[in-house]
Short mmCIF file of C-alpha atoms and ligand atoms in Angstrom, two decimals:
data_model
loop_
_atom_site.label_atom_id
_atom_site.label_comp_id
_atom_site.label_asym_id
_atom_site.label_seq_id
_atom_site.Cartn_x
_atom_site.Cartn_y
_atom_site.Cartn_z
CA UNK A 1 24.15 -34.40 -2.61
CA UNK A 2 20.76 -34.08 -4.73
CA UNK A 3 19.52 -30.87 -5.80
CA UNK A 4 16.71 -31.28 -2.49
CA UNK A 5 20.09 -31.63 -0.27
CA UNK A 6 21.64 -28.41 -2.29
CA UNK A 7 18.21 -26.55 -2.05
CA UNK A 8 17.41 -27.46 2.10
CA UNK A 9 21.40 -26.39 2.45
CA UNK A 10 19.91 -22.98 1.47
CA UNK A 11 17.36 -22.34 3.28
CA UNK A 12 19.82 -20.00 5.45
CA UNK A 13 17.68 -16.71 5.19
CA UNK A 14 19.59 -14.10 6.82
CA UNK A 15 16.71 -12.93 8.65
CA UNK A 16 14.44 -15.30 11.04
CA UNK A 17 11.55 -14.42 12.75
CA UNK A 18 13.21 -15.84 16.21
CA UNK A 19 14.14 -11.83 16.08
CA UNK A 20 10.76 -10.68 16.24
CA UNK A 21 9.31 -9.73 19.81
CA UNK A 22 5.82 -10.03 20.91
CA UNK A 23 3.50 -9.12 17.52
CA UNK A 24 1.36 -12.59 18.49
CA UNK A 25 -1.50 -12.13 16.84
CA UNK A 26 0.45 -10.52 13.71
CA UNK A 27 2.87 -13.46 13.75
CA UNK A 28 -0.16 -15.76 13.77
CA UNK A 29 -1.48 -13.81 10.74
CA UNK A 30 1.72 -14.22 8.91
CA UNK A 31 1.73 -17.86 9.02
CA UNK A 32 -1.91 -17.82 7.91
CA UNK A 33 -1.41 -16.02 4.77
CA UNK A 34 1.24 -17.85 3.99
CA UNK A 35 -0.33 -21.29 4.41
CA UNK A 36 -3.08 -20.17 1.79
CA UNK A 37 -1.13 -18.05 -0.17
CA UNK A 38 -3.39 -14.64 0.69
CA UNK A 39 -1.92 -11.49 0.02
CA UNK A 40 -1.61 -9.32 3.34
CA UNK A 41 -1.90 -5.87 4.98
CA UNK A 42 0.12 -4.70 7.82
CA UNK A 43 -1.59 -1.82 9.66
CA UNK A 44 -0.12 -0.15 12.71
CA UNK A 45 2.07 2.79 14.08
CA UNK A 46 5.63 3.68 12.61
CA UNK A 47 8.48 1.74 14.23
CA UNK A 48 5.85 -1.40 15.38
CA UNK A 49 8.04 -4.17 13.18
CA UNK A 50 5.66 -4.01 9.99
CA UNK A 51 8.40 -3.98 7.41
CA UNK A 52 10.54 -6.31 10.26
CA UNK A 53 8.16 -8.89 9.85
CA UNK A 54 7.35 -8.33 6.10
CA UNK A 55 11.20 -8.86 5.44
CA UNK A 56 10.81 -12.45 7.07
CA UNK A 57 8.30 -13.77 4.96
CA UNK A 58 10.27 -15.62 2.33
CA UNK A 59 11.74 -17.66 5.45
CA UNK A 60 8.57 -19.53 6.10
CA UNK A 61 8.01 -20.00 2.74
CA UNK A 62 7.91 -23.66 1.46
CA UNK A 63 11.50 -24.31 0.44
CA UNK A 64 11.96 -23.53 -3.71
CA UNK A 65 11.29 -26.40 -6.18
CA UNK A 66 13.48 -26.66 -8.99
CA UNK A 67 11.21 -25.78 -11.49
CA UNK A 68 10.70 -22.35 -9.37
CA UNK A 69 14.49 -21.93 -9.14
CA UNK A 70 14.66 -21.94 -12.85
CA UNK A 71 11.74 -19.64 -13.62
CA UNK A 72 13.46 -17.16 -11.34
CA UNK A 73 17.07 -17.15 -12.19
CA UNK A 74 15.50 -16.69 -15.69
CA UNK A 75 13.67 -13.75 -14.84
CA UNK A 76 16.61 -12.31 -12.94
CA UNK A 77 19.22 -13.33 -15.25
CA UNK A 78 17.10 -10.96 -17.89
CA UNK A 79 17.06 -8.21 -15.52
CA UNK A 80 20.88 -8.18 -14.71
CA UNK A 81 19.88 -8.64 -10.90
CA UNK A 82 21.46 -12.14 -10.30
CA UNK A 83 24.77 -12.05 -8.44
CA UNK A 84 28.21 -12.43 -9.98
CA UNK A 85 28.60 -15.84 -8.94
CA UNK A 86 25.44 -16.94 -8.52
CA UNK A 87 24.08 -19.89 -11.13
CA UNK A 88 20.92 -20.56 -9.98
CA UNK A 89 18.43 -18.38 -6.96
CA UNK A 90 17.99 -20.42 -4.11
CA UNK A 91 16.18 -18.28 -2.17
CA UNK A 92 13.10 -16.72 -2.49
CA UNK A 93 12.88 -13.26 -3.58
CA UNK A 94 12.07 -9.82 -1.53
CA UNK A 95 11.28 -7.28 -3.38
CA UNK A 96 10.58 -3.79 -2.11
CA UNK A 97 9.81 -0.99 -4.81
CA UNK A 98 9.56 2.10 -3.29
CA UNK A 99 6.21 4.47 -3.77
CA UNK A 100 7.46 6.56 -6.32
CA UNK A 101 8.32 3.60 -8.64
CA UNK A 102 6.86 4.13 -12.19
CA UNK A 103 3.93 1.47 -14.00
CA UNK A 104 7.10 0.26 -15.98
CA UNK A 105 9.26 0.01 -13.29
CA UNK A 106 6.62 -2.18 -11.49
CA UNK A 107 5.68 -4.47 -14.62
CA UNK A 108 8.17 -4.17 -16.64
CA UNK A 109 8.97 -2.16 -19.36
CA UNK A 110 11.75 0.00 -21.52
CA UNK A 111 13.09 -0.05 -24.99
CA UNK A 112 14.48 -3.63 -24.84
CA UNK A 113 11.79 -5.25 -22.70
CA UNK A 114 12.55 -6.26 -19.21
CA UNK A 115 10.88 -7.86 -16.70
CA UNK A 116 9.86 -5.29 -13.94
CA UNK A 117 9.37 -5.78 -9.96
CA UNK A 118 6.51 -8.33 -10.20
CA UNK A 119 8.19 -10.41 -12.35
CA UNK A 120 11.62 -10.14 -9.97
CA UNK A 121 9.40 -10.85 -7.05
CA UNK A 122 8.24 -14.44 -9.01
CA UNK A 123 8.51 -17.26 -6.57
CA UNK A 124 8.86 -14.58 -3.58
CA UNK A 125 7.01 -11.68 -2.02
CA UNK A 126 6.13 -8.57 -3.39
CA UNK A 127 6.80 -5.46 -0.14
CA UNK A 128 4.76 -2.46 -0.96
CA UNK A 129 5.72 -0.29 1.92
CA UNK A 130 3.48 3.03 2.81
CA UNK A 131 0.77 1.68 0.62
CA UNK A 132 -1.48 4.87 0.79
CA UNK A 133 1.91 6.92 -0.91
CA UNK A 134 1.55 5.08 -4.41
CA UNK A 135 0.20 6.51 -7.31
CA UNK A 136 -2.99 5.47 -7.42
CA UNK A 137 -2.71 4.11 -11.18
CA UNK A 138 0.20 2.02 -9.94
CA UNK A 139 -1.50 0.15 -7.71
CA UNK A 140 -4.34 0.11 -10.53
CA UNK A 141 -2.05 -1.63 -13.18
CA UNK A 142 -0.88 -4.28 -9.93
CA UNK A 143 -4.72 -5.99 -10.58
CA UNK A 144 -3.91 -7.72 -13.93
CA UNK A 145 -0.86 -9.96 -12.99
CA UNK A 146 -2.10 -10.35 -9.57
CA UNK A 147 -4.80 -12.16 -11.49
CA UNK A 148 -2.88 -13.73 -14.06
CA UNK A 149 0.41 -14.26 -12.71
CA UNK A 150 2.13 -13.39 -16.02
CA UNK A 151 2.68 -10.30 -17.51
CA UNK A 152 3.18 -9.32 -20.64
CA UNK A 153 5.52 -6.55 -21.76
CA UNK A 154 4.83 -4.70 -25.81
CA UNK A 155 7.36 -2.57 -27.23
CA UNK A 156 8.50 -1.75 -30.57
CA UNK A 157 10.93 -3.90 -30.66
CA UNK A 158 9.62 -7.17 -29.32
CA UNK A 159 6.53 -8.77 -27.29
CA UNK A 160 7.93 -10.88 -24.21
CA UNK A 161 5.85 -12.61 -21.23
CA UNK A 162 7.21 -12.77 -17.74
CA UNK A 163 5.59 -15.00 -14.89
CA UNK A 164 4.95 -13.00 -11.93
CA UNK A 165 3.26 -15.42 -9.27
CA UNK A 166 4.24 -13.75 -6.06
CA UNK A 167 2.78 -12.95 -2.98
CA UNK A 168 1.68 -9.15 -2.24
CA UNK A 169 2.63 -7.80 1.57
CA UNK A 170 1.91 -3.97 2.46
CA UNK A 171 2.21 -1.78 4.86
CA UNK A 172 0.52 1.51 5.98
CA UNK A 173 -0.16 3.76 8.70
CA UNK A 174 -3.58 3.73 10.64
CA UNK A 175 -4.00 7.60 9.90
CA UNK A 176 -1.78 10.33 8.50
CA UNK A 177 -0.22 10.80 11.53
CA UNK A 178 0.54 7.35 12.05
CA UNK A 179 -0.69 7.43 15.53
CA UNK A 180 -4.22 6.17 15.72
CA UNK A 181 -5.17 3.86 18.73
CA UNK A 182 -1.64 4.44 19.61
CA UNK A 183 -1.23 4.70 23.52
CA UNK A 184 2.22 6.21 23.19
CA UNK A 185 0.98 9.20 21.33
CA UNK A 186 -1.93 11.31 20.56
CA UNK A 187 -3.72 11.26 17.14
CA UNK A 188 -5.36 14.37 15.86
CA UNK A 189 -6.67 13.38 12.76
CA UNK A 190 -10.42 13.93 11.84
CA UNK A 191 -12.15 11.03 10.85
CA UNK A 192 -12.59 12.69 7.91
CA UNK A 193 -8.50 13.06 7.13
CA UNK A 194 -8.62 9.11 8.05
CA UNK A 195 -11.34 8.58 5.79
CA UNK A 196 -9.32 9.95 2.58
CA UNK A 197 -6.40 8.76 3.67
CA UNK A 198 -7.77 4.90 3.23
CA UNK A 199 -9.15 6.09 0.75
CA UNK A 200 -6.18 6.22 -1.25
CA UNK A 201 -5.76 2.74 -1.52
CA UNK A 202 -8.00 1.65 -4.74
CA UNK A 203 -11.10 -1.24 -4.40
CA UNK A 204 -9.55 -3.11 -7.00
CA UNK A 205 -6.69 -3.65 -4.94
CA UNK A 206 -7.79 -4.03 -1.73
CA UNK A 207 -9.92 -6.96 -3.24
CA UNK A 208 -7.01 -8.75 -3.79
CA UNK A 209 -6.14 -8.56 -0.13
CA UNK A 210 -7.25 -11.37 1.90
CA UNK A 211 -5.72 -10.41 5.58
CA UNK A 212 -5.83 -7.11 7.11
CA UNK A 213 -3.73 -7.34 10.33
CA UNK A 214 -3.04 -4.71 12.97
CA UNK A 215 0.27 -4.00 14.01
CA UNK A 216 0.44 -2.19 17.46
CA UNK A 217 3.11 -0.91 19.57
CA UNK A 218 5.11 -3.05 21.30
CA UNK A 219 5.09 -2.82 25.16
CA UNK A 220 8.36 -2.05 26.88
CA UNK A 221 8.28 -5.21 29.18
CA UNK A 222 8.25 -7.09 25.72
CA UNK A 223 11.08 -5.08 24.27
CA UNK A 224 13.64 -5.47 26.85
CA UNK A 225 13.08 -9.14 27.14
CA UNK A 226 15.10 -11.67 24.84
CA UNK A 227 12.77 -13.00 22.20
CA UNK A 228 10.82 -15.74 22.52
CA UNK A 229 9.02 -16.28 19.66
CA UNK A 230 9.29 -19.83 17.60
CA UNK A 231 12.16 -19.64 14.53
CA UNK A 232 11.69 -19.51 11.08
CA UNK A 233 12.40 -23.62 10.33
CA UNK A 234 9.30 -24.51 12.85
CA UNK A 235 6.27 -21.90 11.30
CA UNK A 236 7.66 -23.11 7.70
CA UNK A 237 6.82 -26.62 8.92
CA UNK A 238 3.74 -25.84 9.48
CA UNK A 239 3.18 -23.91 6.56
CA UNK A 240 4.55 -26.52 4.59
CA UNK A 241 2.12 -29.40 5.69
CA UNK A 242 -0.85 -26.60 5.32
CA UNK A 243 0.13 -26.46 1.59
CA UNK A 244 0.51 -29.85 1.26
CA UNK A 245 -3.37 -30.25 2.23
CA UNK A 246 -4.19 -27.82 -0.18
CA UNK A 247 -1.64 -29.57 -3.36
CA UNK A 248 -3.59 -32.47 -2.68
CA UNK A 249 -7.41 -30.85 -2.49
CA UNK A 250 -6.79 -29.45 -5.47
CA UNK A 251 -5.02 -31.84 -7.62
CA UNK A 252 -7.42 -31.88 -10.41
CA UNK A 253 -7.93 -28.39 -10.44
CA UNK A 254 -6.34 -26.60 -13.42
CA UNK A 255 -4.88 -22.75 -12.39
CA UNK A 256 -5.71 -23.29 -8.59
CA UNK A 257 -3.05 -24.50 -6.54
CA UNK A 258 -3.66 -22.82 -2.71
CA UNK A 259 -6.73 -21.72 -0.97
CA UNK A 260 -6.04 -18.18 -2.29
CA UNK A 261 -7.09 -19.01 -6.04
CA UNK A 262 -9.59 -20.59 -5.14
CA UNK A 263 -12.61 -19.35 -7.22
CA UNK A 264 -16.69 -19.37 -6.52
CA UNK A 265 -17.04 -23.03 -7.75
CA UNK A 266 -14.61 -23.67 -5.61
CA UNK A 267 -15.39 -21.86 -2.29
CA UNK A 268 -19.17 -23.98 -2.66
CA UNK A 269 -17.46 -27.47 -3.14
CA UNK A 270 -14.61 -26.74 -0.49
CA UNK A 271 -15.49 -24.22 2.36
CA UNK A 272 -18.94 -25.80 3.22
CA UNK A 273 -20.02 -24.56 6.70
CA UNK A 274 -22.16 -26.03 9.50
CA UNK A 275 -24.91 -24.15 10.84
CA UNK A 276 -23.13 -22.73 13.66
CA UNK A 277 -20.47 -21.62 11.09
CA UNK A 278 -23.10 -20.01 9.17
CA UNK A 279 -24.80 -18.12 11.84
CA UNK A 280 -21.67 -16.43 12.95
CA UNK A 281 -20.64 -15.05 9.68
CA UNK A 282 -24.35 -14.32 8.86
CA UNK A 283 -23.98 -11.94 12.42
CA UNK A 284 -20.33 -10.80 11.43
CA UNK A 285 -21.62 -9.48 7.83
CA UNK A 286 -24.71 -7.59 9.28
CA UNK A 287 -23.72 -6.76 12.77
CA UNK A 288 -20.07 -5.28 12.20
CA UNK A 289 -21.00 -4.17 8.82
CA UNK A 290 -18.96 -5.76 6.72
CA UNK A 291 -19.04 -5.27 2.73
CA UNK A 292 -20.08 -8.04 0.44
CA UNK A 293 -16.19 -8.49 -1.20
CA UNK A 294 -15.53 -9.85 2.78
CA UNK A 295 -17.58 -13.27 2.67
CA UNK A 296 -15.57 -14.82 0.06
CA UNK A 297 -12.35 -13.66 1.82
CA UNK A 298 -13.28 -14.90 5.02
CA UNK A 299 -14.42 -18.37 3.26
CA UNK A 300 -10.77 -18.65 1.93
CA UNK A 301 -8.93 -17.69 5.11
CA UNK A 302 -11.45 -20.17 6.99
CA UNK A 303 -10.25 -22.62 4.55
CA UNK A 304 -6.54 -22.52 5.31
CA UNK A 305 -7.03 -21.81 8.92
CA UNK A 306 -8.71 -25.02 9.35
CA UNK A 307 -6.17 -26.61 6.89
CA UNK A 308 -3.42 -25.45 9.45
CA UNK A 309 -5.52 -27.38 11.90
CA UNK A 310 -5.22 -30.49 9.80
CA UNK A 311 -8.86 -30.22 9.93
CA UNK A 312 -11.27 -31.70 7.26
CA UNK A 313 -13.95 -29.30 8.36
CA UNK A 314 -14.28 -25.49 8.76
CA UNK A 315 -15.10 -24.81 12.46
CA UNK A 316 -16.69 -21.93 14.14
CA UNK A 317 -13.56 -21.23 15.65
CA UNK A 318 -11.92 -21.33 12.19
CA UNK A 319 -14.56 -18.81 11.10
CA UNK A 320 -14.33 -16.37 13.77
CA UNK A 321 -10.31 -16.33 13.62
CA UNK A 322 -10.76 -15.08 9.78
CA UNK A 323 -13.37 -12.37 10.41
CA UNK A 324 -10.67 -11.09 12.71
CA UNK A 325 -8.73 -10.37 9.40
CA UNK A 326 -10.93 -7.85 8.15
CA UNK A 327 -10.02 -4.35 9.70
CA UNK A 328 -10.31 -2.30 6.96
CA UNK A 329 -14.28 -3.45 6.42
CA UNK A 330 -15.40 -2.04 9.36
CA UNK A 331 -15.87 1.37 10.55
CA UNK A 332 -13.77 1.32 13.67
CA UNK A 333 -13.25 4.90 14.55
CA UNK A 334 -16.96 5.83 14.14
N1 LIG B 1 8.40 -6.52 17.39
C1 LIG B 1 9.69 -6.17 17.34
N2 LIG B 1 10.65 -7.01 17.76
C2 LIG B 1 11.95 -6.67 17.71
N3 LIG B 1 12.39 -5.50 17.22
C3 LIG B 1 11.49 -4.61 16.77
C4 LIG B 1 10.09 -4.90 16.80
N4 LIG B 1 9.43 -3.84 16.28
C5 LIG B 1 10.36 -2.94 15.94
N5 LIG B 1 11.61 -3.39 16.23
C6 LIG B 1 12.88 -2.66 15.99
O1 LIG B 1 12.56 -1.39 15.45
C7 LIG B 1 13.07 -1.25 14.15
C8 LIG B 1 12.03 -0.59 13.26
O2 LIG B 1 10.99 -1.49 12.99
P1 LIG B 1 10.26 -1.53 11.58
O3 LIG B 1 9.99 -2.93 11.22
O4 LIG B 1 11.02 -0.75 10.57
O5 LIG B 1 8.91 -0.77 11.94
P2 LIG B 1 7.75 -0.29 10.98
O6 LIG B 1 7.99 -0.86 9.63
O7 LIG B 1 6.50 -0.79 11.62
O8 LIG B 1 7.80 1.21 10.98
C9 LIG B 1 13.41 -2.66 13.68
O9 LIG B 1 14.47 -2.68 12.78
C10 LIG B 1 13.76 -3.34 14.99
O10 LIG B 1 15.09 -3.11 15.31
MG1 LIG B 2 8.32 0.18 7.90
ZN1 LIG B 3 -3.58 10.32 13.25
#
């Protein structure tokens, strides 16, 4: 058996997204992200399957390269979080600090330098759940090794790097309450309570988020039924051939390796648009009022949409898919 044999033999995630019932268009936006390797937002109701689907994630991601393997084990061989028996990860990591976790706790930190929850979630995803309940600086501090993918911890004693190249899911509530557009219960929320509540989340951070996706409530019908939903193995196939366009477009690219990284220079020479193209995301940034940090985001998730299309070109219909991604840019409860 070679080491691709040992590494498909463990693709055996406990948790498959065959489980999952109904959430279409959130299942859909899943797979997207993960083609291009955009970070995600899950907003919706309590009990809707945000931190269900969140879980699933490092299923459908393309199976770990050796390389990867190492980098991780490293990092979690370091941290003491590797299992008894275990010699090497084989799976991708899920890593879910909760909201009251400290800047060292999240990058890393202490008197003998260890790598902190970005640097465990390397190779994996990164689950901030109840986004608006983090300290504010926390999510702050997240911006520099989402940009850099390394981190780098000082102390007294010693200086030590840590990759951290991970992909950032969250979750939060429409409103305070929880409840807003909900049909099963009433919100009573001012728009002004909803207003500081989204607040909370900080630009900086929310600029790193390509996909804003909506997760409602469930209808019963849907509930009671068996699941029907595809399994984990088939949207990773897909995923997998989506990143495989992407390895190749950007093959002589140093420091971008999915549509995600992809920087101005890039968007020009790879997300060209036709004029139809054009004219609907000229009407989407006016009309719905969308701020100017959405264009390049919807360029990107155009990109990868398109690449999940095996399509050479962006489409219209690639175009108008990824201004769906944009909740939080629009005013919807004026
Ligand atoms: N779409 C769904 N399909 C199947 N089960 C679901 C779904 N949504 C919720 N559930 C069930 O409800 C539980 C709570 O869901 P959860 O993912 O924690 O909701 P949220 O994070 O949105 O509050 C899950 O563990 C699961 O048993
Ligand atoms: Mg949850
Ligand atoms: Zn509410």
């Amino acid at each position: 058996m070679d080491l691709d044999q040992a590494f498909a033999a463990h693709l055996d995630y406990e948790e498959d997204f065959a489980e999952v019932k109904g959430q279409e268009q959130a299942r859909r936006a899943v797979e997207v992200a993960v083609a291009g390797g955009h970070n995600l937002l899950f907003i919706g109701p309590p009990g809707t399957g945000k931190t269900m689907l969140a879980r699933r994630i490092p299923s459908i991601l393309p199976q770990l390269t050796l390389p990867e393997a190492l980098e991780a084990t490293k990092i979690h061989s370091v941290a003491g979080t590797l299992g008894a028996h275990q010699a090497l990860l084989t799976r991708r990591p899920f890593r879910t600090p909760h909201h009251t976790v400290s800047d060292a706790g999240l990058l890393g930190g202490g008197a003998h330098p260890a790598p902190g929850e970005v640097s465990l979630a390397h190779g994996g995803v990164l689950f901030l759940d109840e986004l608006p309940e983090f300290h504010r600086n926390v999510l702050e501090v997240l911006r520099q090794p989402l940009e850099d993918g390394v981190v780098t911890v000082a102390r007294a004693a010693a200086t030590l790097s840590f990759p951290c190249r991970f992909m950032l899911v969250a979750a939060m509530n429409p409103c305070p309450c929880g409840y807003l557009n909900d049909r099963r219960h009433e919100c009573r929320c001012t728009p002004l309570q909803i207003q500081r509540y989204r607040n909370k989340i900080s630009g900086p951070l929310l600029d790193r988020i390509d996909i804003h996706v909506e997760v409602p409530a469930v209808r019963y019908q849907e509930l009671a039924a068996p699941p029907a939903g595809e399994n984990s193995a088939v949207i990773r196939a897909r995923v997998t051939a989506a990143r495989a366009r992407q390895t190749q477009r950007f093959s002589h690219a140093r420091k971008v390796h999915c549509n995600a990284e992809m920087r101005s220079r890039d968007l020009h020479r790879h997300c060209v648009l036709d004029a139809a193209s054009q004219q609907l995301l000229k009407m989407a940034i006016t009309e719905l009022n969308f701020s100017a940090r959405a264009y390049d985001r919807i360029l990107k998730v155009a990109r990868t949409i398109a690449d999940l299309d095996d399509a050479e070109n962006i489409g219209e219909q690639h175009v108008s898919e990824a201004i769906q991604y944009r909740t939080l840019d629009r005013q919807f409860w004026a």
